[in-house]
Amino acid sequence: MSHIRGMDTHPEVVFRKWLFADGFRYSLGNKIIPGHPDLWMSKYNVAIFIHGCFWHRHNECKYAYTPKTRVDFWNDKFKKNVSRDKNVRMELKNRGIRMLVVWECTIKKMERSAEYREGVLYETERFIKDTLEYKEV
Ligand SMILES: [Zn+2]
């Protein structure tokens, strides 16, 4: 959803720089792969989505709060986003494309702690080189 996940938002930029520094290459703004992933790694057949916790309703995350006003409006919007994400996941699965979701709060935490960052990058890179079909960090 281009109005939600705009190009070059901060968390996306920092995350992809870490991957780049570790030698991974990707393309940006792919419009052919379902869901238009933020990063596309053709070499590994991996589509990476950087998800904002608020818009994509990260489970049990403090950033995925519901605003106090216009509750119906927000709930309707959230429901649409969540069902869209589910459809994207199904579509990728059907096409044999592997999917990695990186939550925004994970990136924030990675910025605060080098140890945590190394752990997540290790997990991420293991997933990229593996054959698993889906992962969230
Ligand atoms: Zn979150």
GROMACS .gro file of N, CA, C and O and ligand atoms in nm:
model
  549
    1MET      N    1   0.086  -0.119   0.000
    1MET     CA    2   0.000   0.000   0.000
    1MET      C    3   0.090   0.124   0.000
    1MET      O    4   0.150   0.159   0.102
    2SER      N    5   0.102   0.187  -0.112
    2SER     CA    6   0.204   0.289  -0.127
    2SER      C    7   0.186   0.407  -0.031
    2SER      O    8   0.282   0.467   0.012
    3HIS      N    9   0.061   0.439   0.003
    3HIS     CA   10   0.044   0.554   0.092
    3HIS      C   11   0.078   0.517   0.237
    3HIS      O   12   0.094   0.604   0.321
    4ILE      N   13   0.088   0.387   0.263
    4ILE     CA   14   0.124   0.345   0.398
    4ILE      C   15   0.273   0.320   0.408
    4ILE      O   16   0.342   0.373   0.493
    5ARG      N   17   0.321   0.237   0.316
    5ARG     CA   18   0.462   0.202   0.321
    5ARG      C   19   0.534   0.280   0.213
    5ARG      O   20   0.558   0.230   0.105
    6GLY      N   21   0.566   0.403   0.241
    6GLY     CA   22   0.628   0.489   0.140
    6GLY      C   23   0.771   0.447   0.115
    6GLY      O   24   0.829   0.370   0.189
    7MET      N   25   0.826   0.495   0.006
    7MET     CA   26   0.965   0.466  -0.026
    7MET      C   27   1.057   0.537   0.073
    7MET      O   28   1.029   0.648   0.116
    8ASP      N   29   1.168   0.471   0.104
    8ASP     CA   30   1.274   0.532   0.183
    8ASP      C   31   1.230   0.584   0.320
    8ASP      O   32   1.275   0.688   0.365
    9THR      N   33   1.138   0.511   0.383
    9THR     CA   34   1.107   0.547   0.521
    9THR      C   35   1.227   0.505   0.606
    9THR      O   36   1.299   0.412   0.572
   10HIS      N   37   1.246   0.569   0.714
   10HIS     CA   38   1.366   0.549   0.794
   10HIS      C   39   1.397   0.403   0.830
   10HIS      O   40   1.509   0.357   0.804
   11PRO      N   41   1.304   0.328   0.890
   11PRO     CA   42   1.339   0.191   0.930
   11PRO      C   43   1.385   0.105   0.813
   11PRO      O   44   1.476   0.024   0.826
   12GLU      N   45   1.320   0.126   0.697
   12GLU     CA   46   1.357   0.048   0.579
   12GLU      C   47   1.501   0.078   0.537
   12GLU      O   48   1.577  -0.011   0.503
   13VAL      N   49   1.537   0.205   0.542
   13VAL     CA   50   1.672   0.245   0.499
   13VAL      C   51   1.778   0.186   0.592
   13VAL      O   52   1.877   0.128   0.546
   14VAL      N   53   1.756   0.196   0.722
   14VAL     CA   54   1.860   0.144   0.812
   14VAL      C   55   1.872  -0.008   0.799
   14VAL      O   56   1.982  -0.061   0.797
   15PHE      N   57   1.758  -0.075   0.785
   15PHE     CA   58   1.763  -0.221   0.776
   15PHE      C   59   1.838  -0.266   0.651
   15PHE      O   60   1.922  -0.355   0.656
   16ARG      N   61   1.806  -0.204   0.540
   16ARG     CA   62   1.871  -0.250   0.417
   16ARG      C   63   2.020  -0.216   0.415
   16ARG      O   64   2.098  -0.286   0.354
   17LYS      N   65   2.060  -0.111   0.485
   17LYS     CA   66   2.203  -0.080   0.494
   17LYS      C   67   2.278  -0.187   0.572
   17LYS      O   68   2.391  -0.221   0.537
   18TRP      N   69   2.216  -0.239   0.675
   18TRP     CA   70   2.279  -0.348   0.751
   18TRP      C   71   2.297  -0.471   0.663
   18TRP      O   72   2.401  -0.535   0.667
   19LEU      N   73   2.193  -0.503   0.586
   19LEU     CA   74   2.204  -0.620   0.498
   19LEU      C   75   2.312  -0.598   0.393
   19LEU      O   76   2.390  -0.687   0.363
   20PHE      N   77   2.315  -0.479   0.338
   20PHE     CA   78   2.413  -0.444   0.235
   20PHE      C   79   2.555  -0.458   0.292
   20PHE      O   80   2.644  -0.514   0.228
   21ALA      N   81   2.573  -0.407   0.414
   21ALA     CA   82   2.705  -0.412   0.478
   21ALA      C   83   2.750  -0.557   0.498
   21ALA      O   84   2.869  -0.585   0.502
   22ASP      N   85   2.653  -0.647   0.512
   22ASP     CA   86   2.687  -0.788   0.528
   22ASP      C   87   2.699  -0.861   0.395
   22ASP      O   88   2.707  -0.983   0.390
   23GLY      N   89   2.695  -0.785   0.286
   23GLY     CA   90   2.721  -0.843   0.154
   23GLY      C   91   2.599  -0.886   0.075
   23GLY      O   92   2.612  -0.944  -0.032
   24PHE      N   93   2.480  -0.859   0.128
   24PHE     CA   94   2.358  -0.898   0.055
   24PHE      C   95   2.317  -0.790  -0.044
   24PHE      O   96   2.330  -0.672  -0.016
   25ARG      N   97   2.267  -0.835  -0.157
   25ARG     CA   98   2.222  -0.741  -0.260
   25ARG      C   99   2.075  -0.763  -0.288
   25ARG      O  100   2.024  -0.874  -0.281
   26TYR      N  101   2.007  -0.655  -0.325
   26TYR     CA  102   1.862  -0.659  -0.340
   26TYR      C  103   1.821  -0.549  -0.435
   26TYR      O  104   1.900  -0.459  -0.465
   27SER      N  105   1.697  -0.555  -0.481
   27SER     CA  106   1.645  -0.442  -0.557
   27SER      C  107   1.532  -0.380  -0.478
   27SER      O  108   1.470  -0.442  -0.391
   28LEU      N  109   1.506  -0.252  -0.508
   28LEU     CA  110   1.406  -0.175  -0.434
   28LEU      C  111   1.285  -0.146  -0.521
   28LEU      O  112   1.296  -0.136  -0.643
   29GLY      N  113   1.172  -0.131  -0.455
   29GLY     CA  114   1.052  -0.085  -0.525
   29GLY      C  115   1.004  -0.178  -0.634
   29GLY      O  116   0.958  -0.134  -0.738
   30ASN      N  117   1.014  -0.308  -0.611
   30ASN     CA  118   0.969  -0.405  -0.712
   30ASN      C  119   0.816  -0.402  -0.723
   30ASN      O  120   0.745  -0.421  -0.625
   31LYS      N  121   0.768  -0.381  -0.846
   31LYS     CA  122   0.623  -0.370  -0.865
   31LYS      C  123   0.564  -0.496  -0.927
   31LYS      O  124   0.444  -0.504  -0.950
   32ILE      N  125   0.650  -0.593  -0.958
   32ILE     CA  126   0.602  -0.714  -1.022
   32ILE      C  127   0.570  -0.823  -0.920
   32ILE      O  128   0.471  -0.894  -0.933
   33ILE      N  129   0.650  -0.832  -0.817
   33ILE     CA  130   0.626  -0.931  -0.711
   33ILE      C  131   0.501  -0.891  -0.633
   33ILE      O  132   0.485  -0.773  -0.598
   34PRO      N  133   0.410  -0.989  -0.604
   34PRO     CA  134   0.288  -0.955  -0.528
   34PRO      C  135   0.319  -0.882  -0.397
   34PRO      O  136   0.412  -0.919  -0.327
   35GLY      N  137   0.239  -0.780  -0.368
   35GLY     CA  138   0.256  -0.704  -0.246
   35GLY      C  139   0.363  -0.596  -0.253
   35GLY      O  140   0.380  -0.519  -0.159
   36HIS      N  141   0.433  -0.591  -0.367
   36HIS     CA  142   0.538  -0.491  -0.386
   36HIS      C  143   0.633  -0.482  -0.267
   36HIS      O  144   0.630  -0.384  -0.191
   37PRO      N  145   0.717  -0.584  -0.250
   37PRO     CA  146   0.806  -0.585  -0.133
   37PRO      C  147   0.902  -0.466  -0.131
   37PRO      O  148   0.935  -0.411  -0.235
   38ASP      N  149   0.943  -0.430  -0.011
   38ASP     CA  150   1.039  -0.320   0.005
   38ASP      C  151   1.174  -0.360  -0.053
   38ASP      O  152   1.242  -0.278  -0.114
   39LEU      N  153   1.211  -0.485  -0.029
   39LEU     CA  154   1.337  -0.537  -0.083
   39LEU      C  155   1.307  -0.669  -0.154
   39LEU      O  156   1.230  -0.750  -0.103
   40TRP      N  157   1.372  -0.687  -0.268
   40TRP     CA  158   1.355  -0.813  -0.341
   40TRP      C  159   1.492  -0.872  -0.370
   40TRP      O  160   1.579  -0.804  -0.425
   41MET      N  161   1.511  -0.997  -0.328
   41MET     CA  162   1.639  -1.065  -0.350
   41MET      C  163   1.618  -1.178  -0.449
   41MET      O  164   1.578  -1.288  -0.411
   42SER      N  165   1.645  -1.149  -0.577
   42SER     CA  166   1.618  -1.248  -0.680
   42SER      C  167   1.708  -1.371  -0.663
   42SER      O  168   1.667  -1.483  -0.688
   43LYS      N  169   1.829  -1.346  -0.617
   43LYS     CA  170   1.925  -1.456  -0.599
   43LYS      C  171   1.871  -1.562  -0.503
   43LYS      O  172   1.895  -1.681  -0.520
   44TYR      N  173   1.801  -1.517  -0.401
   44TYR     CA  174   1.751  -1.609  -0.298
   44TYR      C  175   1.599  -1.631  -0.307
   44TYR      O  176   1.542  -1.703  -0.225
   45ASN      N  177   1.535  -1.562  -0.400
   45ASN     CA  178   1.390  -1.574  -0.414
   45ASN      C  179   1.317  -1.530  -0.286
   45ASN      O  180   1.222  -1.594  -0.241
   46VAL      N  181   1.366  -1.422  -0.227
   46VAL     CA  182   1.311  -1.373  -0.100
   46VAL      C  183   1.256  -1.231  -0.118
   46VAL      O  184   1.326  -1.143  -0.169
   47ALA      N  185   1.130  -1.214  -0.077
   47ALA     CA  186   1.069  -1.082  -0.074
   47ALA      C  187   1.066  -1.035   0.071
   47ALA      O  188   1.017  -1.105   0.159
   48ILE      N  189   1.121  -0.915   0.094
   48ILE     CA  190   1.127  -0.862   0.231
   48ILE      C  191   1.033  -0.743   0.245
   48ILE      O  192   1.035  -0.650   0.165
   49PHE      N  193   0.950  -0.751   0.349
   49PHE     CA  194   0.856  -0.644   0.378
   49PHE      C  195   0.890  -0.583   0.514
   49PHE      O  196   0.897  -0.655   0.613
   50ILE      N  197   0.911  -0.454   0.516
   50ILE     CA  198   0.929  -0.384   0.643
   50ILE      C  199   0.792  -0.334   0.683
   50ILE      O  200   0.734  -0.247   0.617
   51HIS      N  201   0.738  -0.392   0.790
   51HIS     CA  202   0.601  -0.360   0.830
   51HIS      C  203   0.597  -0.261   0.946
   51HIS      O  204   0.658  -0.285   1.050
   52GLY      N  205   0.524  -0.153   0.927
   52GLY     CA  206   0.494  -0.063   1.037
   52GLY      C  207   0.398  -0.133   1.132
   52GLY      O  208   0.297  -0.188   1.089
   53CYS      N  209   0.431  -0.133   1.261
   53CYS     CA  210   0.352  -0.209   1.360
   53CYS      C  211   0.210  -0.157   1.370
   53CYS      O  212   0.116  -0.233   1.390
   54PHE      N  213   0.192  -0.027   1.356
   54PHE     CA  214   0.060   0.034   1.369
   54PHE      C  215  -0.030  -0.008   1.252
   54PHE      O  216  -0.139  -0.061   1.274
   55TRP      N  217   0.015   0.010   1.131
   55TRP     CA  218  -0.068  -0.017   1.013
   55TRP      C  219  -0.091  -0.165   0.990
   55TRP      O  220  -0.196  -0.206   0.942
   56HIS      N  221   0.011  -0.244   1.021
   56HIS     CA  222   0.000  -0.388   0.992
   56HIS      C  223  -0.038  -0.469   1.115
   56HIS      O  224  -0.039  -0.591   1.110
   57ARG      N  225  -0.069  -0.403   1.225
   57ARG     CA  226  -0.120  -0.465   1.347
   57ARG      C  227  -0.031  -0.575   1.401
   57ARG      O  228  -0.070  -0.692   1.412
   58HIS      N  229   0.087  -0.537   1.440
   58HIS     CA  230   0.180  -0.631   1.502
   58HIS      C  231   0.121  -0.682   1.634
   58HIS      O  232   0.087  -0.603   1.722
   59ASN      N  233   0.110  -0.815   1.644
   59ASN     CA  234   0.050  -0.878   1.762
   59ASN      C  235   0.121  -0.840   1.892
   59ASN      O  236   0.243  -0.849   1.900
   60GLU      N  237   0.044  -0.800   1.990
   60GLU     CA  238   0.097  -0.771   2.124
   60GLU      C  239   0.214  -0.673   2.120
   60GLU      O  240   0.310  -0.689   2.195
   61CYS      N  241   0.203  -0.575   2.034
   61CYS     CA  242   0.308  -0.473   2.023
   61CYS      C  243   0.250  -0.340   2.067
   61CYS      O  244   0.138  -0.305   2.029
   62LYS      N  245   0.327  -0.266   2.144
   62LYS     CA  246   0.276  -0.138   2.197
   62LYS      C  247   0.248  -0.035   2.087
   62LYS      O  248   0.170   0.057   2.105
   63TYR      N  249   0.313  -0.051   1.974
   63TYR     CA  250   0.292   0.044   1.864
   63TYR      C  251   0.163   0.016   1.787
   63TYR      O  252   0.118   0.099   1.710
   64ALA      N  253   0.106  -0.101   1.809
   64ALA     CA  254  -0.017  -0.138   1.736
   64ALA      C  255  -0.141  -0.101   1.818
   64ALA      O  256  -0.234  -0.179   1.831
   65TYR      N  257  -0.140   0.019   1.872
   65TYR     CA  258  -0.255   0.065   1.951
   65TYR      C  259  -0.368   0.109   1.859
   65TYR      O  260  -0.348   0.128   1.738
   66THR      N  261  -0.487   0.123   1.917
   66THR     CA  262  -0.600   0.175   1.840
   66THR      C  263  -0.633   0.315   1.889
   66THR      O  264  -0.652   0.335   2.009
   67PRO      N  265  -0.635   0.413   1.797
   67PRO     CA  266  -0.668   0.550   1.839
   67PRO      C  267  -0.803   0.556   1.910
   67PRO      O  268  -0.893   0.478   1.881
   68LYS      N  269  -0.814   0.650   2.004
   68LYS     CA  270  -0.934   0.659   2.088
   68LYS      C  271  -1.056   0.716   2.013
   68LYS      O  272  -1.169   0.693   2.053
   69THR      N  273  -1.031   0.793   1.910
   69THR     CA  274  -1.143   0.849   1.836
   69THR      C  275  -1.156   0.780   1.700
   69THR      O  276  -1.061   0.720   1.651
   70ARG      N  277  -1.276   0.788   1.643
   70ARG     CA  278  -1.307   0.726   1.514
   70ARG      C  279  -1.266   0.578   1.514
   70ARG      O  280  -1.204   0.528   1.420
   71VAL      N  281  -1.305   0.511   1.620
   71VAL     CA  282  -1.265   0.371   1.640
   71VAL      C  283  -1.310   0.282   1.524
   71VAL      O  284  -1.233   0.198   1.477
   72ASP      N  285  -1.434   0.302   1.479
   72ASP     CA  286  -1.485   0.218   1.368
   72ASP      C  287  -1.403   0.238   1.241
   72ASP      O  288  -1.372   0.143   1.171
   73PHE      N  289  -1.372   0.364   1.216
   73PHE     CA  290  -1.290   0.397   1.100
   73PHE      C  291  -1.157   0.322   1.104
   73PHE      O  292  -1.115   0.258   1.006
   74TRP      N  293  -1.091   0.329   1.218
   74TRP     CA  294  -0.959   0.264   1.232
   74TRP      C  295  -0.970   0.113   1.223
   74TRP      O  296  -0.892   0.048   1.154
   75ASN      N  297  -1.070   0.058   1.293
   75ASN     CA  298  -1.085  -0.088   1.292
   75ASN      C  299  -1.111  -0.139   1.151
   75ASN      O  300  -1.058  -0.243   1.112
   76ASP      N  301  -1.189  -0.065   1.076
   76ASP     CA  302  -1.216  -0.103   0.938
   76ASP      C  303  -1.088  -0.100   0.854
   76ASP      O  304  -1.058  -0.191   0.778
   77LYS      N  305  -1.012   0.006   0.874
   77LYS     CA  306  -0.886   0.023   0.802
   77LYS      C  307  -0.788  -0.090   0.837
   77LYS      O  308  -0.725  -0.149   0.749
   78PHE      N  309  -0.777  -0.119   0.965
   78PHE     CA  310  -0.685  -0.223   1.011
   78PHE      C  311  -0.725  -0.359   0.955
   78PHE      O  312  -0.640  -0.438   0.914
   79LYS      N  313  -0.856  -0.385   0.957
   79LYS     CA  314  -0.905  -0.513   0.906
   79LYS      C  315  -0.866  -0.532   0.760
   79LYS      O  316  -0.823  -0.640   0.719
   80LYS      N  317  -0.879  -0.424   0.684
   80LYS     CA  318  -0.843  -0.430   0.542
   80LYS      C  319  -0.693  -0.456   0.525
   80LYS      O  320  -0.652  -0.536   0.440
   81ASN      N  321  -0.613  -0.387   0.605
   81ASN     CA  322  -0.467  -0.406   0.594
   81ASN      C  323  -0.427  -0.549   0.628
   81ASN      O  324  -0.346  -0.610   0.558
   82VAL      N  325  -0.485  -0.600   0.735
   82VAL     CA  326  -0.449  -0.736   0.780
   82VAL      C  327  -0.492  -0.839   0.675
   82VAL      O  328  -0.417  -0.932   0.645
   83SER      N  329  -0.612  -0.820   0.619
   83SER     CA  330  -0.656  -0.919   0.520
   83SER      C  331  -0.576  -0.907   0.390
   83SER      O  332  -0.546  -1.006   0.325
   84ARG      N  333  -0.534  -0.786   0.359
   84ARG     CA  334  -0.447  -0.767   0.243
   84ARG      C  335  -0.313  -0.839   0.264
   84ARG      O  336  -0.262  -0.905   0.174
   85ASP      N  337  -0.258  -0.824   0.384
   85ASP     CA  338  -0.131  -0.892   0.414
   85ASP      C  339  -0.144  -1.043   0.402
   85ASP      O  340  -0.053  -1.111   0.354
   86LYS      N  341  -0.258  -1.095   0.447
   86LYS     CA  342  -0.282  -1.239   0.437
   86LYS      C  343  -0.285  -1.283   0.292
   86LYS      O  344  -0.229  -1.387   0.255
   87ASN      N  345  -0.354  -1.204   0.210
   87ASN     CA  346  -0.362  -1.236   0.066
   87ASN      C  347  -0.225  -1.233   0.000
   87ASN      O  348  -0.194  -1.320  -0.082
   88VAL      N  349  -0.145  -1.133   0.036
   88VAL     CA  350  -0.010  -1.123  -0.020
   88VAL      C  351   0.069  -1.248   0.017
   88VAL      O  352   0.137  -1.308  -0.066
   89ARG      N  353   0.056  -1.288   0.144
   89ARG     CA  354   0.131  -1.406   0.189
   89ARG      C  355   0.090  -1.530   0.109
   89ARG      O  356   0.176  -1.609   0.068
   90MET      N  357  -0.041  -1.546   0.087
   90MET     CA  358  -0.091  -1.661   0.010
   90MET      C  359  -0.039  -1.657  -0.133
   90MET      O  360   0.001  -1.758  -0.189
   91GLU      N  361  -0.045  -1.537  -0.191
   91GLU     CA  362  -0.003  -1.522  -0.331
   91GLU      C  363   0.145  -1.554  -0.349
   91GLU      O  364   0.184  -1.622  -0.445
   92LEU      N  365   0.226  -1.507  -0.255
   92LEU     CA  366   0.369  -1.535  -0.262
   92LEU      C  367   0.393  -1.684  -0.247
   92LEU      O  368   0.473  -1.744  -0.319
   93LYS      N  369   0.322  -1.742  -0.151
   93LYS     CA  370   0.336  -1.886  -0.127
   93LYS      C  371   0.302  -1.965  -0.253
   93LYS      O  372   0.375  -2.056  -0.293
   94ASN      N  373   0.191  -1.926  -0.317
   94ASN     CA  374   0.149  -1.994  -0.439
   94ASN      C  375   0.251  -1.983  -0.551
   94ASN      O  376   0.260  -2.070  -0.636
   95ARG      N  377   0.324  -1.873  -0.551
   95ARG     CA  378   0.425  -1.854  -0.656
   95ARG      C  379   0.562  -1.905  -0.616
   95ARG      O  380   0.661  -1.884  -0.687
   96GLY      N  381   0.568  -1.964  -0.496
   96GLY     CA  382   0.696  -2.018  -0.450
   96GLY      C  383   0.797  -1.912  -0.412
   96GLY      O  384   0.918  -1.937  -0.412
   97ILE      N  385   0.746  -1.792  -0.380
   97ILE     CA  386   0.836  -1.684  -0.337
   97ILE      C  387   0.840  -1.684  -0.184
   97ILE      O  388   0.736  -1.691  -0.119
   98ARG      N  389   0.959  -1.677  -0.128
   98ARG     CA  390   0.974  -1.678   0.017
   98ARG      C  391   0.956  -1.537   0.072
   98ARG      O  392   0.988  -1.439   0.006
   99MET      N  393   0.902  -1.529   0.193
   99MET     CA  394   0.863  -1.399   0.248
   99MET      C  395   0.923  -1.375   0.386
   99MET      O  396   0.911  -1.460   0.475
  100LEU      N  397   0.984  -1.260   0.400
  100LEU     CA  398   1.037  -1.219   0.531
  100LEU      C  399   0.969  -1.089   0.571
  100LEU      O  400   0.971  -0.992   0.496
  101VAL      N  401   0.907  -1.089   0.689
  101VAL     CA  402   0.847  -0.968   0.743
  101VAL      C  403   0.938  -0.917   0.855
  101VAL      O  404   0.971  -0.992   0.947
  102VAL      N  405   0.979  -0.793   0.844
  102VAL     CA  406   1.060  -0.731   0.949
  102VAL      C  407   0.975  -0.622   1.013
  102VAL      O  408   0.934  -0.527   0.946
  103TRP      N  409   0.946  -0.638   1.140
  103TRP     CA  410   0.863  -0.539   1.209
  103TRP      C  411   0.946  -0.416   1.245
  103TRP      O  412   1.063  -0.426   1.282
  104GLU      N  413   0.876  -0.303   1.236
  104GLU     CA  414   0.940  -0.175   1.263
  104GLU      C  415   0.999  -0.168   1.406
  104GLU      O  416   1.106  -0.114   1.427
  105CYS      N  417   0.928  -0.227   1.502
  105CYS     CA  418   0.977  -0.221   1.640
  105CYS      C  419   1.105  -0.303   1.657
  105CYS      O  420   1.189  -0.271   1.741
  106THR      N  421   1.120  -0.407   1.576
  106THR     CA  422   1.244  -0.486   1.579
  106THR      C  423   1.360  -0.399   1.533
  106THR      O  424   1.468  -0.399   1.594
  107ILE      N  425   1.337  -0.321   1.427
  107ILE     CA  426   1.442  -0.234   1.375
  107ILE      C  427   1.479  -0.127   1.477
  107ILE      O  428   1.596  -0.096   1.498
  108LYS      N  429   1.376  -0.072   1.544
  108LYS     CA  430   1.403   0.030   1.647
  108LYS      C  431   1.492  -0.029   1.757
  108LYS      O  432   1.585   0.035   1.804
  109LYS      N  433   1.458  -0.151   1.796
  109LYS     CA  434   1.536  -0.218   1.901
  109LYS      C  435   1.679  -0.249   1.852
  109LYS      O  436   1.775  -0.239   1.928
  110MET      N  437   1.688  -0.285   1.725
  110MET     CA  438   1.820  -0.313   1.666
  110MET      C  439   1.908  -0.189   1.666
  110MET      O  440   2.030  -0.198   1.678
  111GLU      N  441   1.844  -0.073   1.652
  111GLU     CA  442   1.920   0.052   1.652
  111GLU      C  443   1.973   0.085   1.792
  111GLU      O  444   2.074   0.150   1.807
  112ARG      N  445   1.898   0.037   1.892
  112ARG     CA  446   1.937   0.068   2.031
  112ARG      C  447   2.041  -0.028   2.086
  112ARG      O  448   2.117   0.009   2.175
  113SER      N  449   2.042  -0.151   2.037
  113SER     CA  450   2.131  -0.251   2.095
  113SER      C  451   2.208  -0.327   1.987
  113SER      O  452   2.149  -0.397   1.905
  114ALA      N  453   2.340  -0.315   1.992
  114ALA     CA  454   2.424  -0.383   1.893
  114ALA      C  455   2.412  -0.534   1.907
  114ALA      O  456   2.413  -0.607   1.807
  115GLU      N  457   2.400  -0.581   2.030
  115GLU     CA  458   2.391  -0.724   2.054
  115GLU      C  459   2.261  -0.779   1.994
  115GLU      O  460   2.261  -0.883   1.927
  116TYR      N  461   2.153  -0.708   2.019
  116TYR     CA  462   2.024  -0.749   1.964
  116TYR      C  463   2.027  -0.746   1.811
  116TYR      O  464   1.980  -0.836   1.743
  117ARG      N  465   2.090  -0.640   1.758
  117ARG     CA  466   2.100  -0.624   1.612
  117ARG      C  467   2.173  -0.743   1.550
  117ARG      O  468   2.128  -0.799   1.450
  118GLU      N  469   2.284  -0.779   1.610
  118GLU     CA  470   2.360  -0.892   1.557
  118GLU      C  471   2.279  -1.020   1.559
  118GLU      O  472   2.284  -1.100   1.465
  119GLY      N  473   2.201  -1.038   1.665
  119GLY     CA  474   2.118  -1.158   1.676
  119GLY      C  475   2.013  -1.163   1.566
  119GLY      O  476   1.994  -1.267   1.501
  120VAL      N  477   1.945  -1.052   1.544
  120VAL     CA  478   1.840  -1.048   1.442
  120VAL      C  479   1.900  -1.063   1.302
  120VAL      O  480   1.845  -1.133   1.217
  121LEU      N  481   2.013  -0.997   1.279
  121LEU     CA  482   2.077  -1.008   1.147
  121LEU      C  483   2.121  -1.151   1.121
  121LEU      O  484   2.107  -1.201   1.010
  122TYR      N  485   2.169  -1.217   1.224
  122TYR     CA  486   2.210  -1.356   1.209
  122TYR      C  487   2.090  -1.442   1.168
  122TYR      O  488   2.097  -1.521   1.073
  123GLU      N  489   1.980  -1.425   1.241
  123GLU     CA  490   1.855  -1.500   1.211
  123GLU      C  491   1.805  -1.470   1.070
  123GLU      O  492   1.763  -1.559   0.996
  124THR      N  493   1.807  -1.340   1.035
  124THR     CA  494   1.761  -1.295   0.903
  124THR      C  495   1.843  -1.358   0.792
  124THR      O  496   1.788  -1.411   0.695
  125GLU      N  497   1.974  -1.354   0.810
  125GLU     CA  498   2.063  -1.403   0.704
  125GLU      C  499   2.056  -1.555   0.692
  125GLU      O  500   2.069  -1.610   0.583
  126ARG      N  501   2.030  -1.620   0.805
  126ARG     CA  502   2.012  -1.764   0.801
  126ARG      C  503   1.885  -1.799   0.722
  126ARG      O  504   1.883  -1.892   0.644
  127PHE      N  505   1.780  -1.720   0.747
  127PHE     CA  506   1.655  -1.742   0.672
  127PHE      C  507   1.677  -1.721   0.522
  127PHE      O  508   1.633  -1.801   0.439
  128ILE      N  509   1.746  -1.612   0.488
  128ILE     CA  510   1.767  -1.580   0.346
  128ILE      C  511   1.836  -1.695   0.273
  128ILE      O  512   1.798  -1.732   0.163
  129LYS      N  513   1.935  -1.754   0.338
  129LYS     CA  514   2.013  -1.860   0.274
  129LYS      C  515   1.948  -1.997   0.285
  129LYS      O  516   1.995  -2.093   0.227
  130ASP      N  517   1.842  -2.005   0.362
  130ASP     CA  518   1.773  -2.131   0.387
  130ASP      C  519   1.665  -2.155   0.281
  130ASP      O  520   1.662  -2.088   0.178
  131THR      N  521   1.575  -2.249   0.307
  131THR     CA  522   1.468  -2.277   0.211
  131THR      C  523   1.331  -2.257   0.274
  131THR      O  524   1.229  -2.281   0.210
  132LEU      N  525   1.326  -2.210   0.401
  132LEU     CA  526   1.197  -2.186   0.466
  132LEU      C  527   1.117  -2.084   0.388
  132LEU      O  528   1.172  -1.996   0.323
  133GLU      N  529   0.985  -2.099   0.398
  133GLU     CA  530   0.900  -2.016   0.314
  133GLU      C  531   0.859  -1.884   0.378
  133GLU      O  532   0.833  -1.785   0.309
  134TYR      N  533   0.856  -1.880   0.513
  134TYR     CA  534   0.808  -1.758   0.578
  134TYR      C  535   0.877  -1.738   0.711
  134TYR      O  536   0.901  -1.832   0.785
  135LYS      N  537   0.907  -1.611   0.738
  135LYS     CA  538   0.963  -1.577   0.869
  135LYS      C  539   0.931  -1.434   0.905
  135LYS      O  540   0.922  -1.348   0.819
  136GLU      N  541   0.914  -1.412   1.035
  136GLU     CA  542   0.900  -1.275   1.087
  136GLU      C  543   1.010  -1.251   1.187
  136GLU      O  544   1.044  -1.339   1.264
  137VAL      N  545   1.066  -1.130   1.184
  137VAL     CA  546   1.160  -1.093   1.291
  137VAL      C  547   1.116  -0.960   1.348
  137VAL      O  548   1.040  -0.887   1.286
  138ZN      ZN  549   0.591  -0.412   1.672
   0.00000   0.00000   0.00000
